[in-house]
Tab-separated table of C-alpha atoms in Angstrom:
chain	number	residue	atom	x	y	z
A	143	UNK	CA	-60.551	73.027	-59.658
A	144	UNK	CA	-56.881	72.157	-59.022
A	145	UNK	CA	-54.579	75.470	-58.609
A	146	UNK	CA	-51.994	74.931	-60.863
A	147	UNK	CA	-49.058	76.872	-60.566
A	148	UNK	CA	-46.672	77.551	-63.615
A	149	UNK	CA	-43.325	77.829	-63.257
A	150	UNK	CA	-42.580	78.857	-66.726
A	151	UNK	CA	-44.072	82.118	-66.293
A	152	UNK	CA	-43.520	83.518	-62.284
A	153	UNK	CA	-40.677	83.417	-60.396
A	154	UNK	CA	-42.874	84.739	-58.019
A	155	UNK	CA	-45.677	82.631	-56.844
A	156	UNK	CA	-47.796	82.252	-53.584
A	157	UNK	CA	-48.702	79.554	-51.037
A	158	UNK	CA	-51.973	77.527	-50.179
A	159	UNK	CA	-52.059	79.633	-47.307
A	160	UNK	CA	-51.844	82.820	-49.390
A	161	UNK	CA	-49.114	84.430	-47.823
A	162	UNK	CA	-45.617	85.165	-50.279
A	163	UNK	CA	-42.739	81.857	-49.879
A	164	UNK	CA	-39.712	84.198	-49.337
A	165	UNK	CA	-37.472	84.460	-51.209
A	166	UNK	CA	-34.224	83.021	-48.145
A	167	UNK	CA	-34.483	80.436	-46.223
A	168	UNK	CA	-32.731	78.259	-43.184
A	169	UNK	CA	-31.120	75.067	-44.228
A	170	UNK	CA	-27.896	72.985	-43.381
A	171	UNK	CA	-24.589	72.462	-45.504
A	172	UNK	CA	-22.203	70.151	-44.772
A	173	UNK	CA	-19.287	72.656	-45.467
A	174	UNK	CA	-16.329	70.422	-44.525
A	175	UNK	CA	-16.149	66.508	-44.329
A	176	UNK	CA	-15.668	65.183	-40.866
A	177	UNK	CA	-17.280	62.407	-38.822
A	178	UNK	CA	-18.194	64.784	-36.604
A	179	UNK	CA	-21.014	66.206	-37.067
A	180	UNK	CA	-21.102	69.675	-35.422
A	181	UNK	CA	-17.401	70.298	-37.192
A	182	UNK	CA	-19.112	69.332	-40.655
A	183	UNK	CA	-22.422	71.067	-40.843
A	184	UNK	CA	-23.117	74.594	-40.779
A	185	UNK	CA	-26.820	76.083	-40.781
A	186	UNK	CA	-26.713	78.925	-43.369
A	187	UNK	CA	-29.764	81.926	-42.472
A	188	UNK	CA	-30.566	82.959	-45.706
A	189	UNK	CA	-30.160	80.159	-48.825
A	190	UNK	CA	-32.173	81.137	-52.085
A	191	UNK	CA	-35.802	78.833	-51.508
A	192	UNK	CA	-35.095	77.069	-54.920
A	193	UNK	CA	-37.996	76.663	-57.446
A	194	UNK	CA	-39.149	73.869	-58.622
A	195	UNK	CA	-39.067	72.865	-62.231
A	196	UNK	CA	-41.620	71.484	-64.788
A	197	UNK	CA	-41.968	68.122	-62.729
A	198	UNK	CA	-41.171	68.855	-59.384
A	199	UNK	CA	-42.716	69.711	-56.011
A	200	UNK	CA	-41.816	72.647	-53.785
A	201	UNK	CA	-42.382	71.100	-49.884
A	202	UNK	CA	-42.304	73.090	-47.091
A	203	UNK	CA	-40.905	70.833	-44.514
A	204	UNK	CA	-42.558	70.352	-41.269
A	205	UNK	CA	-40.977	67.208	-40.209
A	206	UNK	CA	-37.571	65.937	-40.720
A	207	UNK	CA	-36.074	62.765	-39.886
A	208	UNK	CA	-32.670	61.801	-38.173
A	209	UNK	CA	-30.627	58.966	-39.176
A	210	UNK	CA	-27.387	57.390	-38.339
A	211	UNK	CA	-26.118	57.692	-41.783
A	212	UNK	CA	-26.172	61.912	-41.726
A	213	UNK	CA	-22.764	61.411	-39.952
A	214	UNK	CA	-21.638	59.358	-43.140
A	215	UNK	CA	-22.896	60.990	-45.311
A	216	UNK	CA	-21.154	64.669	-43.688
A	217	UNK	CA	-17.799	62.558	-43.614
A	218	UNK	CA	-17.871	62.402	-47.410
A	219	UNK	CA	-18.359	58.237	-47.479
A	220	UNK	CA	-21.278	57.668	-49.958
A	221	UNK	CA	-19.866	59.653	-52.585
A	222	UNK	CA	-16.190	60.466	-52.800
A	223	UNK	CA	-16.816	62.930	-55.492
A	224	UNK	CA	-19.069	65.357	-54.155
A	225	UNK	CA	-16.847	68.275	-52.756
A	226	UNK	CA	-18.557	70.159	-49.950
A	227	UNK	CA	-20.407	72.469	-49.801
A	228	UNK	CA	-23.762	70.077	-49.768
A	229	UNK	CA	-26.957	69.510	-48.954
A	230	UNK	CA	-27.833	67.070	-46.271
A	231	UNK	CA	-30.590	65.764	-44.508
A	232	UNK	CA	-32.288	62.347	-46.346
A	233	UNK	CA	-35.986	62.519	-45.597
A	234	UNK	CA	-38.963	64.490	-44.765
A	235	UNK	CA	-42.834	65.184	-44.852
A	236	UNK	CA	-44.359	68.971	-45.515
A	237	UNK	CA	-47.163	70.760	-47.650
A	238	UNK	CA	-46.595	71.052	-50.999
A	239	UNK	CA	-46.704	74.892	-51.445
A	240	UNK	CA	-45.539	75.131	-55.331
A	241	UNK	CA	-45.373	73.017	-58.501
A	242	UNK	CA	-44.361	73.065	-61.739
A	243	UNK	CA	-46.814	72.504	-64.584
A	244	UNK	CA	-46.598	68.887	-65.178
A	245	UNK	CA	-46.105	67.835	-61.757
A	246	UNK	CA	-49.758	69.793	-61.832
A	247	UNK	CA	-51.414	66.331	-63.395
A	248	UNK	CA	-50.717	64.236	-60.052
A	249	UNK	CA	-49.777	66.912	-57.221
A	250	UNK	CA	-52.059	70.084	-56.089
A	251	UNK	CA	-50.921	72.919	-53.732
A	252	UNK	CA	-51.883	72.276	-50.090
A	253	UNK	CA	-51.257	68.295	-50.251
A	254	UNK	CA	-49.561	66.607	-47.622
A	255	UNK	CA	-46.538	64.094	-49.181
A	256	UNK	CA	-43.202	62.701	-47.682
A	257	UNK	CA	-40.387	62.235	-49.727
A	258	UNK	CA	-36.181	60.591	-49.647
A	259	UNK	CA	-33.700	63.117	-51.111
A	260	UNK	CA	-30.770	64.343	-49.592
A	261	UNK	CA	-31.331	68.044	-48.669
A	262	UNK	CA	-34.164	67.507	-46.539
A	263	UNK	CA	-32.851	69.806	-43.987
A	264	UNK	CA	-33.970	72.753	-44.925
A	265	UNK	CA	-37.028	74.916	-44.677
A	266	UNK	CA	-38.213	74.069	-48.373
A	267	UNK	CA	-37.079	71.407	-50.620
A	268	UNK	CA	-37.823	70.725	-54.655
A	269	UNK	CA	-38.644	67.594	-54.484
A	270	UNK	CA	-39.138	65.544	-58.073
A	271	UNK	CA	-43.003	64.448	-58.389
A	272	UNK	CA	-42.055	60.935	-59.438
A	273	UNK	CA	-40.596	60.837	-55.936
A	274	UNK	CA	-42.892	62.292	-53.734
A	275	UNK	CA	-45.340	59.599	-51.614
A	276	UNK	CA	-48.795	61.445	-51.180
A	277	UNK	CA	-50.165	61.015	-47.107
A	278	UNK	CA	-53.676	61.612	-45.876
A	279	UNK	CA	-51.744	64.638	-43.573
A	280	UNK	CA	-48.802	65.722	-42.165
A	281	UNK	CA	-48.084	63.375	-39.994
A	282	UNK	CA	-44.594	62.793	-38.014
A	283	UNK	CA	-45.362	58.945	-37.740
A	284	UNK	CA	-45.597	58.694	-41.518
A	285	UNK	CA	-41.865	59.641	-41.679
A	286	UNK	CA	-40.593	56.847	-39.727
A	287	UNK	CA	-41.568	54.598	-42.453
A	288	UNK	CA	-39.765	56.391	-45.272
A	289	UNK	CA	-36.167	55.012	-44.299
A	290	UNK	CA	-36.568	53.550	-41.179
A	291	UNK	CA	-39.562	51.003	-41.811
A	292	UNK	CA	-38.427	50.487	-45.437
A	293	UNK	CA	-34.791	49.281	-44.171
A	294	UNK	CA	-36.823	46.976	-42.293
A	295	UNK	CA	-39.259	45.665	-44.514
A	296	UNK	CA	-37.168	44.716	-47.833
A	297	UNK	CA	-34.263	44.032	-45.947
A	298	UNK	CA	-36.408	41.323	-43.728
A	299	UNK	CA	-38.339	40.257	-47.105
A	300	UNK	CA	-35.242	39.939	-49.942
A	301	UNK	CA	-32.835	38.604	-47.290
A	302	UNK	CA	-34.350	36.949	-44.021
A	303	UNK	CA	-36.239	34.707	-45.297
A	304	UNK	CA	-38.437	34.351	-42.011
A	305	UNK	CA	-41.021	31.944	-41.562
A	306	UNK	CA	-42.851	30.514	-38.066
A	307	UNK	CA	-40.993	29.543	-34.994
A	308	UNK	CA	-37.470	31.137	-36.363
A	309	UNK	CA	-35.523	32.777	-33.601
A	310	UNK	CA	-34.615	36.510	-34.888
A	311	UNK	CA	-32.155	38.753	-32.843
A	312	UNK	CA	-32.563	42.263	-33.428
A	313	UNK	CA	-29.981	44.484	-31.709
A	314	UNK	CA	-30.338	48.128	-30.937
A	315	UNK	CA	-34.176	47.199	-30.890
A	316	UNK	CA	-36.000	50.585	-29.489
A	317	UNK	CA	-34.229	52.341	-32.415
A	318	UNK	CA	-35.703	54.027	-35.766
A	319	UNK	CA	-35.286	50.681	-37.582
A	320	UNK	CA	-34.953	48.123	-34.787
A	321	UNK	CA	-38.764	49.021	-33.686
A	322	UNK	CA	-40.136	47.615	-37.173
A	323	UNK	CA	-37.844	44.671	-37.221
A	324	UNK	CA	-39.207	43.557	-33.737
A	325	UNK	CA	-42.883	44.602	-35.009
A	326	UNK	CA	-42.309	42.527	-38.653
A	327	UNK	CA	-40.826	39.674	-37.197
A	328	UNK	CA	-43.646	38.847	-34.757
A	329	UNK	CA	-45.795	39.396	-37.975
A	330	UNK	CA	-43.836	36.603	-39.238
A	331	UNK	CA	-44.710	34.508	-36.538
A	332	UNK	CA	-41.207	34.710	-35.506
A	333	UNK	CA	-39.853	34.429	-31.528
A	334	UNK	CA	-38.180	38.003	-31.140
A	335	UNK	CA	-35.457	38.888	-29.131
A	336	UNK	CA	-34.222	42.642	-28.746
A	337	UNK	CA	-31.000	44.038	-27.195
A	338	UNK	CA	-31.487	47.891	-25.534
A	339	UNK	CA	-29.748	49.824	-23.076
A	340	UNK	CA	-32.430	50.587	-20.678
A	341	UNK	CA	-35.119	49.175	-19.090
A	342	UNK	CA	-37.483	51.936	-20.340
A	343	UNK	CA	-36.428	50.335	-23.966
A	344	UNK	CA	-37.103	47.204	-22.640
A	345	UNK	CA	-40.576	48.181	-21.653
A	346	UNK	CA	-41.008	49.649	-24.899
A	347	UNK	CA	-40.277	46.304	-26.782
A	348	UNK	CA	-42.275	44.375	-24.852
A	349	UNK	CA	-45.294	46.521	-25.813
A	350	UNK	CA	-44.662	45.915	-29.163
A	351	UNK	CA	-44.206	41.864	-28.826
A	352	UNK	CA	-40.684	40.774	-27.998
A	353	UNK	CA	-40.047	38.216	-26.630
A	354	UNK	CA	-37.321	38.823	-24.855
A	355	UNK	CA	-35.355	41.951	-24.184
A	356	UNK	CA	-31.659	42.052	-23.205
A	357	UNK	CA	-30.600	45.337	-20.994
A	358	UNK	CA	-26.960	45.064	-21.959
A	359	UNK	CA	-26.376	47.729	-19.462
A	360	UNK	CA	-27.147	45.021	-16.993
A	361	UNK	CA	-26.806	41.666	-18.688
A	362	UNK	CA	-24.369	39.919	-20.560
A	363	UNK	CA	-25.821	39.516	-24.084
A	364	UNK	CA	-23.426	36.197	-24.901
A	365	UNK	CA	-24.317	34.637	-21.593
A	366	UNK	CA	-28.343	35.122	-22.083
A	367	UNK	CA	-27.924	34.198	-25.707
A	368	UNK	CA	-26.020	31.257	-25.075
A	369	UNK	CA	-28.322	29.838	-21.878
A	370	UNK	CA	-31.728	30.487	-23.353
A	371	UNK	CA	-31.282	30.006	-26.848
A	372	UNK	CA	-28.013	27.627	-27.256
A	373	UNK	CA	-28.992	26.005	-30.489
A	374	UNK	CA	-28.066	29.636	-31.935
A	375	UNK	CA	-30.396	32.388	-33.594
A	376	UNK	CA	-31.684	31.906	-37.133
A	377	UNK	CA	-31.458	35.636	-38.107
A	378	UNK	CA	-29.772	38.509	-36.821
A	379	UNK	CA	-30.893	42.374	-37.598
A	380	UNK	CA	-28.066	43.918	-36.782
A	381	UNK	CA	-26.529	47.899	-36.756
A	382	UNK	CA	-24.402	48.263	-34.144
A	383	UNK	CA	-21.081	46.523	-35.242
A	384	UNK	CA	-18.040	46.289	-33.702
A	385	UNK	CA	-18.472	43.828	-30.606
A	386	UNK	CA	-21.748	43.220	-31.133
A	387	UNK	CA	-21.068	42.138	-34.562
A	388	UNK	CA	-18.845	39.709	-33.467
A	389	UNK	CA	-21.100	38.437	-30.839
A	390	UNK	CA	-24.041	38.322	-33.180
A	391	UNK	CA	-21.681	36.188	-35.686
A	392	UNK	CA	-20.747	33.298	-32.770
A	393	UNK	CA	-24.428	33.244	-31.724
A	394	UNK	CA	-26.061	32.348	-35.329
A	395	UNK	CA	-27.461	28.618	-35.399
A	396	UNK	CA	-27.041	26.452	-38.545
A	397	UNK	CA	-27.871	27.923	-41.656
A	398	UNK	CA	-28.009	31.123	-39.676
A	399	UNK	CA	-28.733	34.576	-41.577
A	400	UNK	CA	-26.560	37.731	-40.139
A	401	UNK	CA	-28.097	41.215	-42.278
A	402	UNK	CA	-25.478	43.824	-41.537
A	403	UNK	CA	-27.975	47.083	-42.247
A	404	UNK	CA	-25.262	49.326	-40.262
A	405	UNK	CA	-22.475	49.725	-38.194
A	406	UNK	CA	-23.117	52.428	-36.012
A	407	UNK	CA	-20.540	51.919	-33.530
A	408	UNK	CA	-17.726	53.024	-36.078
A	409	UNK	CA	-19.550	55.959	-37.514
A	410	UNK	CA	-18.284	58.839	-35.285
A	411	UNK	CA	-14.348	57.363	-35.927
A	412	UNK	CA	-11.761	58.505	-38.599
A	413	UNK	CA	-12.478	55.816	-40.690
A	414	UNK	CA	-15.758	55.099	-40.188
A	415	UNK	CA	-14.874	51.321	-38.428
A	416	UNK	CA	-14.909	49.803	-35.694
A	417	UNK	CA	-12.753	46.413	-35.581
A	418	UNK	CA	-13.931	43.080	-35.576
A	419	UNK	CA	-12.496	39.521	-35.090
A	420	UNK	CA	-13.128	38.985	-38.860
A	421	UNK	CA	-10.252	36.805	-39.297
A	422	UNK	CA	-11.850	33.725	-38.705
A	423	UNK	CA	-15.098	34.406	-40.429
A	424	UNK	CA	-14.757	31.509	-43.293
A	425	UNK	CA	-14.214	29.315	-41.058
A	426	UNK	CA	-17.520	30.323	-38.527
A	427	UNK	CA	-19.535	30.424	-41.460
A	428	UNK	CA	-18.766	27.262	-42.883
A	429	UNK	CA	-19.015	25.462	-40.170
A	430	UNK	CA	-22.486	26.419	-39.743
A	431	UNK	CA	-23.226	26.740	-43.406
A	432	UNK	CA	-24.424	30.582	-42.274
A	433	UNK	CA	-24.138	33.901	-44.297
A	434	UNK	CA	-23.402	37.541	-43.655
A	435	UNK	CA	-25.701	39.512	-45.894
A	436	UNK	CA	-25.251	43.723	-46.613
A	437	UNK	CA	-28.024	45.674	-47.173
A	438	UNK	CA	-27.837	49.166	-48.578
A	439	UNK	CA	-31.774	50.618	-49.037
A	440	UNK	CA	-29.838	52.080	-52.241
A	441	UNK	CA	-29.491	49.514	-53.661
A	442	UNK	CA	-33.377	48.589	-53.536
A	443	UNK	CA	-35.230	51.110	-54.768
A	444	UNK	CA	-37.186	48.888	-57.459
A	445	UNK	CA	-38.674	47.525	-54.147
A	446	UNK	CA	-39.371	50.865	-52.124
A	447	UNK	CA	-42.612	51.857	-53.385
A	448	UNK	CA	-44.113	48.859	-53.007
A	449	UNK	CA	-42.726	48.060	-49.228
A	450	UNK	CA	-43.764	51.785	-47.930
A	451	UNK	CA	-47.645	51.074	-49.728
A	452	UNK	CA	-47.607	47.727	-47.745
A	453	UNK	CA	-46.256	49.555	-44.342
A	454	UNK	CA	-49.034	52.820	-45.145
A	455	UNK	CA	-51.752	50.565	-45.191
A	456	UNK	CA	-50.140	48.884	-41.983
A	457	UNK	CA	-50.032	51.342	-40.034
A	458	UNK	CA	-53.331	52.895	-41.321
A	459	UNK	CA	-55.040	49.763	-40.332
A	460	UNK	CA	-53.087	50.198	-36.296
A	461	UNK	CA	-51.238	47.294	-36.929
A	462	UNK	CA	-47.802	49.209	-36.586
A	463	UNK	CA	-46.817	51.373	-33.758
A	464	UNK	CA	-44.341	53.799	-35.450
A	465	UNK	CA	-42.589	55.283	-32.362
A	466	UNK	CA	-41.558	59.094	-32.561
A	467	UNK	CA	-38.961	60.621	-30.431
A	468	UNK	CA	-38.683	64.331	-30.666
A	469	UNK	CA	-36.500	64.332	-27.684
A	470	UNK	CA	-38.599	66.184	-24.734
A	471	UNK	CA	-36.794	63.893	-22.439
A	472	UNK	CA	-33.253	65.677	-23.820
A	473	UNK	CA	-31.824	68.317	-21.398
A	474	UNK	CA	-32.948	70.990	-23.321
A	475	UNK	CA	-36.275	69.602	-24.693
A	476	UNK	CA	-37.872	69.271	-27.497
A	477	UNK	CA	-35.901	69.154	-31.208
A	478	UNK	CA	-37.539	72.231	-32.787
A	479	UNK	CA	-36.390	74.385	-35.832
A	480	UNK	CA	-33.105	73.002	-37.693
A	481	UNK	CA	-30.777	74.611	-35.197
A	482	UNK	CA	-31.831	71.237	-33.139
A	483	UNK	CA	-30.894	69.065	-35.716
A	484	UNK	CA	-27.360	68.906	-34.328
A	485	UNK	CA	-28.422	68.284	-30.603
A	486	UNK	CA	-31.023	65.280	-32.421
A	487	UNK	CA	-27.775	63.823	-33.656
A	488	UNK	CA	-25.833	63.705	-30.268
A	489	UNK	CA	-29.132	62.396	-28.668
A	490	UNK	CA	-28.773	59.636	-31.407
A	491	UNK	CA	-25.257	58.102	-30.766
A	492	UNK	CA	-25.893	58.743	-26.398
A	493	UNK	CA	-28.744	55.840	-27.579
A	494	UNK	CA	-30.834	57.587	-25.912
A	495	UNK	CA	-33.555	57.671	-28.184
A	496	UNK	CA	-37.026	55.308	-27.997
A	497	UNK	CA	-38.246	54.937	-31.624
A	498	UNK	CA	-37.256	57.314	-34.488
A	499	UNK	CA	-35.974	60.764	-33.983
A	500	UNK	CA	-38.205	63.537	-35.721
A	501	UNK	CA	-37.614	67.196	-35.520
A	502	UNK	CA	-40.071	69.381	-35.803
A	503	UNK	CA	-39.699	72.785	-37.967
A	504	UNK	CA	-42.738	75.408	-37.226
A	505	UNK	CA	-43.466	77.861	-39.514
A	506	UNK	CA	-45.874	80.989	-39.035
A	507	UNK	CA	-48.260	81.450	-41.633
A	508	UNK	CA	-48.800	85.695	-42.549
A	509	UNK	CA	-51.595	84.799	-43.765
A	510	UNK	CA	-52.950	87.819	-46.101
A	511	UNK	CA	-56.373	86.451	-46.361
């Protein structure tokens, strides 16, 4: 029999584990826009937990994931008319723990789901059913695919257009997104090459089939590019911006495809840009009848469910490595409880991360049973 929990009559309710949800809870506000992150965001000790409604889920989080975009979205970019305070946070996986009565009919307490809404970090989150993704368990690796692998997967599908023997450049390769652009790519029969800033990242790419890695810590990416591929790149995967945009722009071939999925260079400045040599971009472009393509995972949602199905079964099947970093290699170790969240952040824009960067939220069960 499937515990069904409804809303309409408790405001008090208990957990799969049979111990009370409190009634307070951790979570982070952005309290003042800023690019910075630490200046933005401040971790309030005891929010309301909020209840879910007739069709939602109540998850307590266990894993949240860290994106590039948290700093844009604390500077105020997405949405100029949300006033702080706000949530923030964009994805995570937990236990559902409470649900409303219709949400009852596909959800039961105790299952494992991931879901993307902002306000993910936070101790619990009400998450609509319709938007919840059930999982076999709570597993950090399924998170990587929620914005990470998706990014990849439409993006490379709607606007790459890839097909066997194209040359595909994916920069800032070892990253949450970069490792499934290498990994789809070479599905596509594709010759990969990755840029990284270590060799350790260069080791890691290899692993997972590119072709060739670029330490541009130690080698000059326009002088590789240019000697060992001088007919030009057919697609470019690219996040960084800035230089690197500009470099990824001179080093498309003909009929070259440049997807622009970030910019992550410019996030931590006042406005949000780095510059580029943009002035001459008509005339790059036509002469090599290329394109410069945005992509916004927004803006692409009639896709998502289907993508993160194909990249479940993908990785069920161990034919994607989704790479976790919880930062044990950081100074001061692992990125536990959402204190951490602001040292996962730094970690992020030092590049030091290998793979997607998870943090991990424990919670101790008073169990009354």
């Amino acid at each position: 029999p499937r515990p069904i929990l409804d809303m309409s009559y408790s405001r008090h309710f208990l957990d799969f584990q049979g111990s009370s949800i409190p009634s307070s809870m951790k979570k982070l506000v952005v309290t003042k826009l800023s690019q910075n992150f630490r200046e933005a965001v401040t971790l309030r000790q005891d929010s309301p937990v909020p209840l879910p409604g007739d069709g939602d889920l109540l998850v307590r989080n266990r894993f949240v994931g860290i994106n590039a975009s948290d700093i844009n979205y604390s500077a105020g970019r997405y949405d100029a008319s949300v006033k702080p305070p706000f949530d923030i946070g964009f994805e995570g996986v937990g236990d559902v723990v409470a649900l409303g009565l219709s949400a009852s009919a596909d959800y039961t307490v105790g299952q494992a789901v991931a879901y993307v809404k902002a306000g993910s970090f936070a101790e619990y989150t009400v998450v609509p059913a319709k938007q919840a993704v059930p999982l076999p368990s709570v597993k950090p690796e399924f998170l990587t695919l929620m914005v990470s692998g998706a990014t990849a997967y439409i993006s490379l599908k709607e606007l790459g257009e890839l097909s066997e023997g194209k040359k595909v450049l994916v920069t800032a390769a070892a990253g949450g997104t970069g490792q499934f652009a290498v990994q789809l790519a070479k599905k596509a029969k594709c010759h990969v090459i990755g840029t990284c800033s270590s060799d350790e990242k260069g080791g890691f790419l290899k692993s997972i089939g590119c072709d060739r890695t670029i330490n541009y810590k130690t080698e000059n990416v326009e002088s590789v590019l240019r000697k060992d591929y001088p007919e030009g790149v057919d697609v470019v995967y690219e996040s960084i911006g800035g230089k690197m945009f500009d470099l990824a722009l001179n080093s498309l071939a003909t009929k070259g495809r440049l997807i622009v999925i970030g910019f992550i260079a410019g996030y931590q400045n006042p406005t949000g840009l780095q510059p580029i040599k943009a002035e001459s971009l008509p005339a790059k472009l036509l002469k090599k009848s290329a394109s410069v393509r945005g992509f916004f995972l927004n803006h692409y949602l009639s896709e998502y469910k289907m993508a993160l199905k194909h990249l479940l079964k993908m990785y069920e099947r161990g034919d994607l490595v989704c790479e976790v970093d919880f930062g044990d290699m950081s100074p001061e170790g692992k990125f536990t409880g959402l204190e951490s969240v602001f040292r996962a952040v730094d970690y992020m824009y030092m590049g030091k991360n290998i793979g997607k960067i998870v943090v991990e939220l424990p919670h101790s069960v008073n169990s009354k049973l």
